[in-house]
mmCIF file of C-alpha atoms and ligand atoms in Angstrom:
data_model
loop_
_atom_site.group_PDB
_atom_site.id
_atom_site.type_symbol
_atom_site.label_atom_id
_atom_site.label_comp_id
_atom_site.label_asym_id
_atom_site.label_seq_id
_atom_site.Cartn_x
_atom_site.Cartn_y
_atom_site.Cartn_z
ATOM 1 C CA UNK A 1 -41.224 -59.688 -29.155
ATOM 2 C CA UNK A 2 -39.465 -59.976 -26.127
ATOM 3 C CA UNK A 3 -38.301 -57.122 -23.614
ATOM 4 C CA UNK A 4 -34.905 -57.185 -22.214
ATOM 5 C CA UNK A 5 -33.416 -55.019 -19.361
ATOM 6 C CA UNK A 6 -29.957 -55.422 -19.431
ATOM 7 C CA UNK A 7 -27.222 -54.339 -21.747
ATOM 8 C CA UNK A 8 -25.923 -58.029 -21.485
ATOM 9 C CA UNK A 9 -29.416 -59.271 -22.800
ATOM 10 C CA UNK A 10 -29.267 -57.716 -25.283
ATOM 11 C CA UNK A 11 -25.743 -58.054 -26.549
ATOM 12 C CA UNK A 12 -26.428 -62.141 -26.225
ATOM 13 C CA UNK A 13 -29.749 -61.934 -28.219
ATOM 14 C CA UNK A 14 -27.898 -59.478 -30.893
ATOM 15 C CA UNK A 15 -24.941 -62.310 -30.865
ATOM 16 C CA UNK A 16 -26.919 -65.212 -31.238
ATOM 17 C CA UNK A 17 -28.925 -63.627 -34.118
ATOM 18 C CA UNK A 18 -25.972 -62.607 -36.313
ATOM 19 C CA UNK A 19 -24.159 -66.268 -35.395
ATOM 20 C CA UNK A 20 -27.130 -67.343 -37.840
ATOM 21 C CA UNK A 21 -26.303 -64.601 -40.570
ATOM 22 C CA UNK A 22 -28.756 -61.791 -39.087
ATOM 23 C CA UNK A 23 -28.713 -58.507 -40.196
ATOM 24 C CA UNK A 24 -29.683 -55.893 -37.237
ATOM 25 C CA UNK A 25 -32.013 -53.051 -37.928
ATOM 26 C CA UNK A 26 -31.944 -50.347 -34.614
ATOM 27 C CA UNK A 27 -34.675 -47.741 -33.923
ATOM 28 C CA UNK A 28 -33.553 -45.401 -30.565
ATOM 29 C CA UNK A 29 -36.541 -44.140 -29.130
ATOM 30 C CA UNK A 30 -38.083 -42.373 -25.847
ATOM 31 C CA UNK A 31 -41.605 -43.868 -25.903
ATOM 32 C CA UNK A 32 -44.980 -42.880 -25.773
ATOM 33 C CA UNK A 33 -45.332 -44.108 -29.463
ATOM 34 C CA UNK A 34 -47.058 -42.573 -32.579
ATOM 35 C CA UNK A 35 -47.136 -43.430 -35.970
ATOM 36 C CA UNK A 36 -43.797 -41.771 -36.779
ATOM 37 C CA UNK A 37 -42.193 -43.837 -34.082
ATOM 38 C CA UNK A 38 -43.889 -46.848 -35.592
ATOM 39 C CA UNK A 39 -43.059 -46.110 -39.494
ATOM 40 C CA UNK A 40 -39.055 -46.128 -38.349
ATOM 41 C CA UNK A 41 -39.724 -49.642 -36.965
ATOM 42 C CA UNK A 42 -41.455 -50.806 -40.288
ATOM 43 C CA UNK A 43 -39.008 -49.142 -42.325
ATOM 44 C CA UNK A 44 -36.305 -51.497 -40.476
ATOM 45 C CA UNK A 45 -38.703 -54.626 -40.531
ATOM 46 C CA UNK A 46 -38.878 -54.197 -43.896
ATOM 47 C CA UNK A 47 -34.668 -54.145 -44.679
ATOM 48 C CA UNK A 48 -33.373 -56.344 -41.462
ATOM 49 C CA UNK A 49 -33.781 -59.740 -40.233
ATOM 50 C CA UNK A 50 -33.654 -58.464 -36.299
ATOM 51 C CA UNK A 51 -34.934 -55.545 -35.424
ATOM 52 C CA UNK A 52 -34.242 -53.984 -31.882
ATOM 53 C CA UNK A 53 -36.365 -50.938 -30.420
ATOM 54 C CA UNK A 54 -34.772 -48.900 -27.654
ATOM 55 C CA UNK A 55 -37.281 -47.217 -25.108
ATOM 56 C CA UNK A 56 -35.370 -44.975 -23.105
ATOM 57 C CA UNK A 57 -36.256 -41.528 -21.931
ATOM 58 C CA UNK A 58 -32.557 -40.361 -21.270
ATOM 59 C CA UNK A 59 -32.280 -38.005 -18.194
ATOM 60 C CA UNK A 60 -28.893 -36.577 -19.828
ATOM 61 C CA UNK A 61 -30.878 -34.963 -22.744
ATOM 62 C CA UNK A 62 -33.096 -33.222 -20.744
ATOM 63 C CA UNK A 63 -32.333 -29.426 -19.292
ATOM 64 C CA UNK A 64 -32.774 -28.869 -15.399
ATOM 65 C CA UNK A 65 -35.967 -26.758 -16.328
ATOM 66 C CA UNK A 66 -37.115 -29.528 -19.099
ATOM 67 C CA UNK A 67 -40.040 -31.871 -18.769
ATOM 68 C CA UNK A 68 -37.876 -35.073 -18.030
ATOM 69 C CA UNK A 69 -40.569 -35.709 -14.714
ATOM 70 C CA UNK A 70 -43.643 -35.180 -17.390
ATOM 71 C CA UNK A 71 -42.429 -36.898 -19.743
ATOM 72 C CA UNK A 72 -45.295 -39.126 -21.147
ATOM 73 C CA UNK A 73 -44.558 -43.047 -20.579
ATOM 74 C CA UNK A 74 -46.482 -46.405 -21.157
ATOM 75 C CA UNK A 75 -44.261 -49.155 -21.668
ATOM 76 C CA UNK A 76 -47.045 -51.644 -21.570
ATOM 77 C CA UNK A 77 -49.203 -50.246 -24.835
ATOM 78 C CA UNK A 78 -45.746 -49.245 -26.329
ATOM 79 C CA UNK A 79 -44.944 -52.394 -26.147
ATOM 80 C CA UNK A 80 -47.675 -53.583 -27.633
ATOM 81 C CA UNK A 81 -47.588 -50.986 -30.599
ATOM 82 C CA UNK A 82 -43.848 -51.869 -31.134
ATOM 83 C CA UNK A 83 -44.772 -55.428 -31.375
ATOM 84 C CA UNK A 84 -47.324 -54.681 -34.132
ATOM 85 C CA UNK A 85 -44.684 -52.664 -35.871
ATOM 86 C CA UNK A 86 -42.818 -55.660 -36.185
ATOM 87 C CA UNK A 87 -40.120 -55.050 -33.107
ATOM 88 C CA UNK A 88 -38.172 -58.376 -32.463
ATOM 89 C CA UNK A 89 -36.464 -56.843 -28.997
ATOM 90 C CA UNK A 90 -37.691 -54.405 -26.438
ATOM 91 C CA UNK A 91 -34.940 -52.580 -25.544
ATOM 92 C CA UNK A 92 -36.064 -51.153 -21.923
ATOM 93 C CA UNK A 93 -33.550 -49.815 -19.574
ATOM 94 C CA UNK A 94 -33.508 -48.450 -16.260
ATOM 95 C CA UNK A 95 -31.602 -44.800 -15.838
ATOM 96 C CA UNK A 96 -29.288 -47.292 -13.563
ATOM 97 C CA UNK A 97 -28.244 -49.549 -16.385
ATOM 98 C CA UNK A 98 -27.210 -47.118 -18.424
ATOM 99 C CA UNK A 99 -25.529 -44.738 -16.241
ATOM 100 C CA UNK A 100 -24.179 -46.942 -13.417
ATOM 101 C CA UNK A 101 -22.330 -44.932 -10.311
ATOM 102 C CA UNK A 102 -19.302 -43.825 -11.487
ATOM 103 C CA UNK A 103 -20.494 -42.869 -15.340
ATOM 104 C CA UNK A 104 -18.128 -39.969 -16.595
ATOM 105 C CA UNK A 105 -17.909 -39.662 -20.164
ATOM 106 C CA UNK A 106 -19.996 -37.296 -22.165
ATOM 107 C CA UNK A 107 -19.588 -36.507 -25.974
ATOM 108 C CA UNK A 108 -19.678 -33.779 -27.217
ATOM 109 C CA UNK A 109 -20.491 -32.565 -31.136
ATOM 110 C CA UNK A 110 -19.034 -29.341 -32.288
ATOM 111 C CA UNK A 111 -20.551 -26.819 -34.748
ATOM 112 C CA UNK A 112 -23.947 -28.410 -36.101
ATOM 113 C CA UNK A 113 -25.017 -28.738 -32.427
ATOM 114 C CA UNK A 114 -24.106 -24.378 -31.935
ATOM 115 C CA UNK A 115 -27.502 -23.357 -33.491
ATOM 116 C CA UNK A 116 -31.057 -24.125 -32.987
ATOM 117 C CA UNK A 117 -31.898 -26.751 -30.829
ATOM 118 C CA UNK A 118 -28.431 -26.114 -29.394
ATOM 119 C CA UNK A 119 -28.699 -22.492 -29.160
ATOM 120 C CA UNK A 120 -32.355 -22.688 -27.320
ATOM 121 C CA UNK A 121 -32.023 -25.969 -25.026
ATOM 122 C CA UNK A 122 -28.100 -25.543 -24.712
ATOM 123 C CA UNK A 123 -25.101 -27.807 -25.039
ATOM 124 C CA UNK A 124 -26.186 -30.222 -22.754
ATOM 125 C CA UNK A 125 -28.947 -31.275 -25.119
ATOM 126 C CA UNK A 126 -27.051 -32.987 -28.074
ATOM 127 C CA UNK A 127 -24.537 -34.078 -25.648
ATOM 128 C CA UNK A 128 -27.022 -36.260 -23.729
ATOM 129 C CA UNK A 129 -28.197 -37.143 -27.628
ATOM 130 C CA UNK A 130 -24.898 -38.256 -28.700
ATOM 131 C CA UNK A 131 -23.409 -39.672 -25.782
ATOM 132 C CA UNK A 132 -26.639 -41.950 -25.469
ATOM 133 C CA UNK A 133 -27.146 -43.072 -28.900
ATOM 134 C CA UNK A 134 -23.074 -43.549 -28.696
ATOM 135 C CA UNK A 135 -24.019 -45.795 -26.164
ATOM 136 C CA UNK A 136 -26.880 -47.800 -27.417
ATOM 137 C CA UNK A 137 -24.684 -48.549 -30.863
ATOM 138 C CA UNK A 138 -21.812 -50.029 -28.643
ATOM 139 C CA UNK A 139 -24.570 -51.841 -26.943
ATOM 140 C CA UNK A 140 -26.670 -53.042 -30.402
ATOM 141 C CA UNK A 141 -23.657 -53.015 -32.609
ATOM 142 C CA UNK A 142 -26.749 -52.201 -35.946
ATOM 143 C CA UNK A 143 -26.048 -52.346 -39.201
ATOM 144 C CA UNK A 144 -28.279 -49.991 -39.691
ATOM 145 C CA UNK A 145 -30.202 -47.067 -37.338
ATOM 146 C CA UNK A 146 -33.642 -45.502 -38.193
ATOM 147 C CA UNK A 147 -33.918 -41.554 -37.315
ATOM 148 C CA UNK A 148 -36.645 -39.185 -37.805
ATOM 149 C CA UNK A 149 -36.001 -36.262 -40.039
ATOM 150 C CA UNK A 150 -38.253 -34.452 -37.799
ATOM 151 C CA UNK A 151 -35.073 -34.129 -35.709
ATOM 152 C CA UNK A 152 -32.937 -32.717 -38.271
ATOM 153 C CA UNK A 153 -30.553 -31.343 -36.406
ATOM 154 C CA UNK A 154 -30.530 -34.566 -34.111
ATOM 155 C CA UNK A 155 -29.390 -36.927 -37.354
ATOM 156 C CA UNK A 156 -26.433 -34.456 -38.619
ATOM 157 C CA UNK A 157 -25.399 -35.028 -34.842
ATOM 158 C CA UNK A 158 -25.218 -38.790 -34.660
ATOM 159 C CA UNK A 159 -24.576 -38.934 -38.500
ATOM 160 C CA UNK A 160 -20.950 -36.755 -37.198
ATOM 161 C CA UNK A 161 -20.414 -38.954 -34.261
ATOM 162 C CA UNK A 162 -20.361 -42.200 -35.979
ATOM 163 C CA UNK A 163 -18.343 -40.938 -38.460
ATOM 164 C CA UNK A 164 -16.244 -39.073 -35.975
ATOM 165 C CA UNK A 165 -15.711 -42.302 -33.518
ATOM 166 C CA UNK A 166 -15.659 -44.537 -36.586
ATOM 167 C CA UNK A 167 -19.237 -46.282 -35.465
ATOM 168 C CA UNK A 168 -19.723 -48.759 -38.791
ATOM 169 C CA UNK A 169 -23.420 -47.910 -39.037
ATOM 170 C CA UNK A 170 -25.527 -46.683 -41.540
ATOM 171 C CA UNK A 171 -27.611 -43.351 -40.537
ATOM 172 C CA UNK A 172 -31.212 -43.845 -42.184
ATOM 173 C CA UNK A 173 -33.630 -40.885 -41.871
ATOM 174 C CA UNK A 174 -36.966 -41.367 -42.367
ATOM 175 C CA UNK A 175 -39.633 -38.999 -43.695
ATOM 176 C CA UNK A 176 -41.564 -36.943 -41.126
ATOM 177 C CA UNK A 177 -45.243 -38.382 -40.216
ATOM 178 C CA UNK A 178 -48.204 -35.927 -39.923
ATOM 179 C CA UNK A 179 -51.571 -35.496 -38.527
ATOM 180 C CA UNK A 180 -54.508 -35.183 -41.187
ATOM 181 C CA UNK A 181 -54.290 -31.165 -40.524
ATOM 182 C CA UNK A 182 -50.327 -31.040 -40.829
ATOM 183 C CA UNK A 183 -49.061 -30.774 -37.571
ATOM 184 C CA UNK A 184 -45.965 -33.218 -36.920
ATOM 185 C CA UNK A 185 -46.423 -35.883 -34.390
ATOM 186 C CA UNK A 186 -44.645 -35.478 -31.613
ATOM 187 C CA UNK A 187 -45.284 -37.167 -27.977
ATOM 188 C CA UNK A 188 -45.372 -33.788 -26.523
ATOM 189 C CA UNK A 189 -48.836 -33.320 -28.852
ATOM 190 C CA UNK A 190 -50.306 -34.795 -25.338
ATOM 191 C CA UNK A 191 -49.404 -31.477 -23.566
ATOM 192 C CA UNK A 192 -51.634 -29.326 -25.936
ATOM 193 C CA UNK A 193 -54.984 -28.558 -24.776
ATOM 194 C CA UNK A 194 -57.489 -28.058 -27.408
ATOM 195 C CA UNK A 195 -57.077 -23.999 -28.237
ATOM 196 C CA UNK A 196 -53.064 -25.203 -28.547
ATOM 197 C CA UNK A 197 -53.260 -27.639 -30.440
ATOM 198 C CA UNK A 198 -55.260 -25.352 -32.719
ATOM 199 C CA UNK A 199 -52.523 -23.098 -32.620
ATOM 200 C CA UNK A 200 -49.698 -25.470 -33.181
ATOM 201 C CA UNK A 201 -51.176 -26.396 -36.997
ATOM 202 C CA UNK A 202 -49.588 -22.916 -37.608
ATOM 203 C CA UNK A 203 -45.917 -24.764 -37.865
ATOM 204 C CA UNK A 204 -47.032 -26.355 -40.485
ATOM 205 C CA UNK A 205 -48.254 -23.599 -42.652
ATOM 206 C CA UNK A 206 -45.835 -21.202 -42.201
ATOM 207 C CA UNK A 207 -43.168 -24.270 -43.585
ATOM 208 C CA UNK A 208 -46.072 -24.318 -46.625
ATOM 209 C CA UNK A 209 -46.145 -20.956 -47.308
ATOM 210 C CA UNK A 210 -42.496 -21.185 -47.197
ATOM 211 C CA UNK A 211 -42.828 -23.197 -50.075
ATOM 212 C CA UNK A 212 -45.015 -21.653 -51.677
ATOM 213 C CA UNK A 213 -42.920 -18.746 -51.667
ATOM 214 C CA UNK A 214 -39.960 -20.999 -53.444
ATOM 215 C CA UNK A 215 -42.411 -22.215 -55.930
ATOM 216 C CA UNK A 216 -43.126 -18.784 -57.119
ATOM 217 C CA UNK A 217 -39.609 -18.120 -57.194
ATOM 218 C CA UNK A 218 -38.755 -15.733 -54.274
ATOM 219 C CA UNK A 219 -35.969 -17.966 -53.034
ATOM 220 C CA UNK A 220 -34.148 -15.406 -50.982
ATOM 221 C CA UNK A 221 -33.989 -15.758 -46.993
ATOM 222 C CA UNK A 222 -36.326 -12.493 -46.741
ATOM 223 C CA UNK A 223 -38.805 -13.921 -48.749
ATOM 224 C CA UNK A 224 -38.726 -17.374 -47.397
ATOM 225 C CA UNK A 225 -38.469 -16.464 -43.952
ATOM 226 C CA UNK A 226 -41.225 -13.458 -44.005
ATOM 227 C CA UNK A 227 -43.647 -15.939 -45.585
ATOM 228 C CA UNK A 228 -43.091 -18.420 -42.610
ATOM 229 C CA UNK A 229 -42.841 -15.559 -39.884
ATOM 230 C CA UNK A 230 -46.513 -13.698 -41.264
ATOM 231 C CA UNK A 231 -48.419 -17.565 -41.031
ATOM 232 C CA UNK A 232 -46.787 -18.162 -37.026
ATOM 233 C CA UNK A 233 -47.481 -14.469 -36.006
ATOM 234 C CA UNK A 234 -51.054 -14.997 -37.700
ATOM 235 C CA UNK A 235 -51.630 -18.118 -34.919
ATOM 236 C CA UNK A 236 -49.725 -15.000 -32.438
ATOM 237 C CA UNK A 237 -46.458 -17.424 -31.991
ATOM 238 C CA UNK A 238 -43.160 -16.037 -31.531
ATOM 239 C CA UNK A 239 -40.605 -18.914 -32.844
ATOM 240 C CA UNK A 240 -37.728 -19.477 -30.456
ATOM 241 C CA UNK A 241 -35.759 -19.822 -34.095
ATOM 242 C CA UNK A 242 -37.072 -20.125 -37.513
ATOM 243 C CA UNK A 243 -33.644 -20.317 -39.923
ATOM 244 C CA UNK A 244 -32.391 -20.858 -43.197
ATOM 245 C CA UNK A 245 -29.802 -23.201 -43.048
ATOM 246 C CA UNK A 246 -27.514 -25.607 -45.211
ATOM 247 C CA UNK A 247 -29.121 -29.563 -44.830
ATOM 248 C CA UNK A 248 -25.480 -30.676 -44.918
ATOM 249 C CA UNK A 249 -23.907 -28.577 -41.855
ATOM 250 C CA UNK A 250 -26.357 -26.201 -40.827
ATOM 251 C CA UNK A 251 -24.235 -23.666 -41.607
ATOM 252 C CA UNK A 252 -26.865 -20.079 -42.571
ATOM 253 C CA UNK A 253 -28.001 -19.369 -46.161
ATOM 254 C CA UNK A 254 -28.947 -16.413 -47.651
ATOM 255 C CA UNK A 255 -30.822 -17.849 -50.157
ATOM 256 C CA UNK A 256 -32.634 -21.490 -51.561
ATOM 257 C CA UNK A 257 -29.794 -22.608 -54.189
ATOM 258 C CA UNK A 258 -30.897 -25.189 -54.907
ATOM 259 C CA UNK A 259 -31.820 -26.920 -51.426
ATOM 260 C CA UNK A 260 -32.144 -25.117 -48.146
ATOM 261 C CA UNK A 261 -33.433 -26.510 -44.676
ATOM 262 C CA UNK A 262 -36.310 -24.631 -43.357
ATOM 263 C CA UNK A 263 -35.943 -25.222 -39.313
ATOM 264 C CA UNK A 264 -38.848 -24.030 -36.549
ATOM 265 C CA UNK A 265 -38.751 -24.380 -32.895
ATOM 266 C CA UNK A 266 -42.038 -22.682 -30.975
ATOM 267 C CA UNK A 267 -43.578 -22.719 -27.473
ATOM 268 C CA UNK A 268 -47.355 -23.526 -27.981
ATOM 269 C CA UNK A 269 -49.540 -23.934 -24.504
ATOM 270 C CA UNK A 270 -47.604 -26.245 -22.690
ATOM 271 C CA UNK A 271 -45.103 -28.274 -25.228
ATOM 272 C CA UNK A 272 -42.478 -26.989 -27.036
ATOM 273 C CA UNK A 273 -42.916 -27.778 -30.952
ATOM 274 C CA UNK A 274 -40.382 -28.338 -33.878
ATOM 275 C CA UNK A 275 -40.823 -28.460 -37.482
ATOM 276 C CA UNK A 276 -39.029 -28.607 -40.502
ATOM 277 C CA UNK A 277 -38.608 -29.131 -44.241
ATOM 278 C CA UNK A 278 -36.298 -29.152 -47.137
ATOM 279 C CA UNK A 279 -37.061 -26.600 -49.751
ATOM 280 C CA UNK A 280 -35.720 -27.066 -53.357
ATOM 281 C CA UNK A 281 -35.816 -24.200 -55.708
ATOM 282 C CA UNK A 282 -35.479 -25.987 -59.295
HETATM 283 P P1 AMP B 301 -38.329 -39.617 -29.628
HETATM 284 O O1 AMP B 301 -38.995 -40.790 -28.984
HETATM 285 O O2 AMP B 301 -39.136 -38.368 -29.639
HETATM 286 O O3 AMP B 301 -36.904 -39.428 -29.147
HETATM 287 O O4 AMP B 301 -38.190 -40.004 -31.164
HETATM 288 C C1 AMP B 301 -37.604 -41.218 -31.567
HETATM 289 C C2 AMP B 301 -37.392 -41.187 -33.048
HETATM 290 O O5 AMP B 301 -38.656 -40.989 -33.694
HETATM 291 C C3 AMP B 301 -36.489 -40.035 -33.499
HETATM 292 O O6 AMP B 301 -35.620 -40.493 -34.524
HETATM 293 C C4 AMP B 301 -37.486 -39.034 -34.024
HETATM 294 O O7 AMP B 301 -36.936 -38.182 -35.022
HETATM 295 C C5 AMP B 301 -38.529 -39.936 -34.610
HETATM 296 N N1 AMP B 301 -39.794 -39.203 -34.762
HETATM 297 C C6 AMP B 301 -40.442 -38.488 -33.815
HETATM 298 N N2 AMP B 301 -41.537 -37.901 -34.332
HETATM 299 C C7 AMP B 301 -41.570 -38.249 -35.642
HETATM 300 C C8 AMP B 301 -42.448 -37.948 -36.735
HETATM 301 N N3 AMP B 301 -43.527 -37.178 -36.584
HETATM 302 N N4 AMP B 301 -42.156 -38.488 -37.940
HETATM 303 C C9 AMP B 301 -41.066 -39.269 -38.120
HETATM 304 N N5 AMP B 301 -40.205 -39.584 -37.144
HETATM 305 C C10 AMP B 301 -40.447 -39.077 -35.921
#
C-alpha cells in the first residue's frame, strides 16, 4: 500500500491503473479505524481491482463548537489496518491540499439535509460532507464508493449530489458493524468513559424494541417511537432526535408501511452517538 499526499499523486496512480483496464473501488474516511471502517475497504477489495482509502478529517464538516481539535488520529496504525484490509492507496491529505488559499465553493444539498443531523449540527454539516466527498470523486474519479449505512442521512446526501452534479459513480452502502453488546462503532466510542459507554448500549435497544414493537404488529409512529423513547429514558438519555422517517427522502411517516427508517442521535458522556435501522412491517 502506498500513501500519497497530493491530489496529483493520486490522479497519476488512479490513471496509470485504469490505462491497464482497472476498475477503482473508493472508501472516504476520517480515520481512527474500526472494523466498520475496515469491512467498507473489504467490501471494495472484494469487487475492484484498485482500491483507494481517503483519510481525511475535513475541518468544513465540523461546527465551531464540534470536536474537530479532539478528533482521534493515528495515521501510522491506520495505515497499517487499511493495509490489512486490502487498501492499494493511502489517500492522506493535508487541510492545505484540499482547501488551498483562495477555496470558495461550497455545496449545498436541499431537503434530506433539513432534518436530523441537519437540524442538530446545522447546515454547515452536510455541506462540508458534500462539498468534500464532491471533491475527493473529482479527485479519484471511482467507479464505485463504499458508505456506511450508519450515516444514513450522510449516503441520501452524496447519493443526491452525484446524481445532482451528474458524478458517474455508484453509491454502495454497507451494513452497520457492531460491538458484541450492540452498540455501533463509531471513533467517538474513545470519548466514553466506562459508566458511558454503559449507557450508550441503550441506542441499541431502544432501535430493538423498536422492532420488536413492528414484529408484534404495532407499526404506528406512537408505538414505534414510545418503545424506543421508554428503553433511552430507561439508560436516563434524552435523544437530540429519534424520528420516523421515509429511507428514500427522509421525508416523516406516520406509520411502518412497509419500510420505515428508525433514526437516533444522543449525547452520552462526552461523544455524541447515532444509530439507526430500517424497520419492515411484512
Ligand atoms: P468516518 O471516518 O466516521 O467519517 O466514517 C467513514 C465511513 O465509515 C462512513 O461511510 C461511515 O458511515 C462508515 N462507518 C462508520 N462507522 C461504521 C459502522 N459502525 N459500520 C459501518 N460503517 C461505518
Amino acid at each position: 500500500m502506498r500513501i500519497v499526499r497530493s491530489v496529483s499523486d493520486v490522479r497519476a496512480a488512479v490513471r496509470e491503473a485504469r490505462a491497464q483496464g482497472a476498475t477503482i473501488g473508493f472508501v472516504p474516511t476520517m480515520g481512527a479505524f474500526h472494523e466498520g471502517h475496515l469491512s467498507l475497504m473489504r467490501a471494495a477489495r472484494a469487487a475492484h481491482d484498485l482500491v483507494v482509502v481517503s483519510l481525511f478529517v475535513n475541518p468544513t464538516q465540523f461546527g465551531p463548537s464540534e470536536d474537530l481539535a479532539a478528533y482521534p488520529r493515528d495515521e501510522q496504525r491506520d495505515a497499517q489496518l487499511a493495509e490489512s484490509a486490502g487498501a492499494d492507496i493511502l489517500f492522506a491529505p493535508s487541510p492545505a491540499e484540499m482547501y488551498p488559499d483562495g477555496f470558495a465553493t461550497r455545496i449545498h444539498v436541499a431537503a434530506v439535509t433539513d432534518v436530523m443531523c441537519g437540524a442538530s449540527r446545522g447546515p454547515e454539516h452536510f455541506d462540508g460532507v458534500a462539498t468534500v466527498v464532491a471533491k475527493l470523486f473529482g479527485i479519484v474519479a471511482p467507479d464505485a464508493a463504499y458508505f456506511g449505512q450508519k450515516d444514513a442521512q450522510q449516503i441520501l446526501v452524496v447519493r443526491r449530489m452525484a446524481r445532482d452534479l451528474d458524478i458517474p459513480v455508484e453509491i454502495v452502502a454497507c451494513p452497520i458493524v457492531r460491538e458484541p453488546d450492540g452498540l455501533a462503532m463509531s471513533s467517538r466510542n474513545v470519548y466514553l468513559d466506562a459508566p458511558a459507554r454503559e449507557r450508550a448500549t441503550a441506542l441499541h435497544r431502544a432501535l430493538a424494541a423498536a422492532e420488536a414493537a413492528v414484529a408484534r404488529g404495532d407499526v404506528t409512529a406512537d408505538a414505534v417511537l414510545g418503545a424506543a423513547r421508554a428503553e433511552l429514558a430507561a439508560a436516563d438519555i434524552q435523544p437530540e432526535y429519534l424520528d420516523l422517517r421515509s429511507p428514500d427522502d427522509l421525508t416523516e411517516v406516520d406509520a411502518v408501511a412497509p419500510v420505515a427508517l428508525l433514526a437516533v442521535a444522543a449525547r452520552v458522556g462526552a461523544a455524541r452517538l447515532i444509530d439507526n435501522t430500517i424497520l419492515e412491517s411484512h
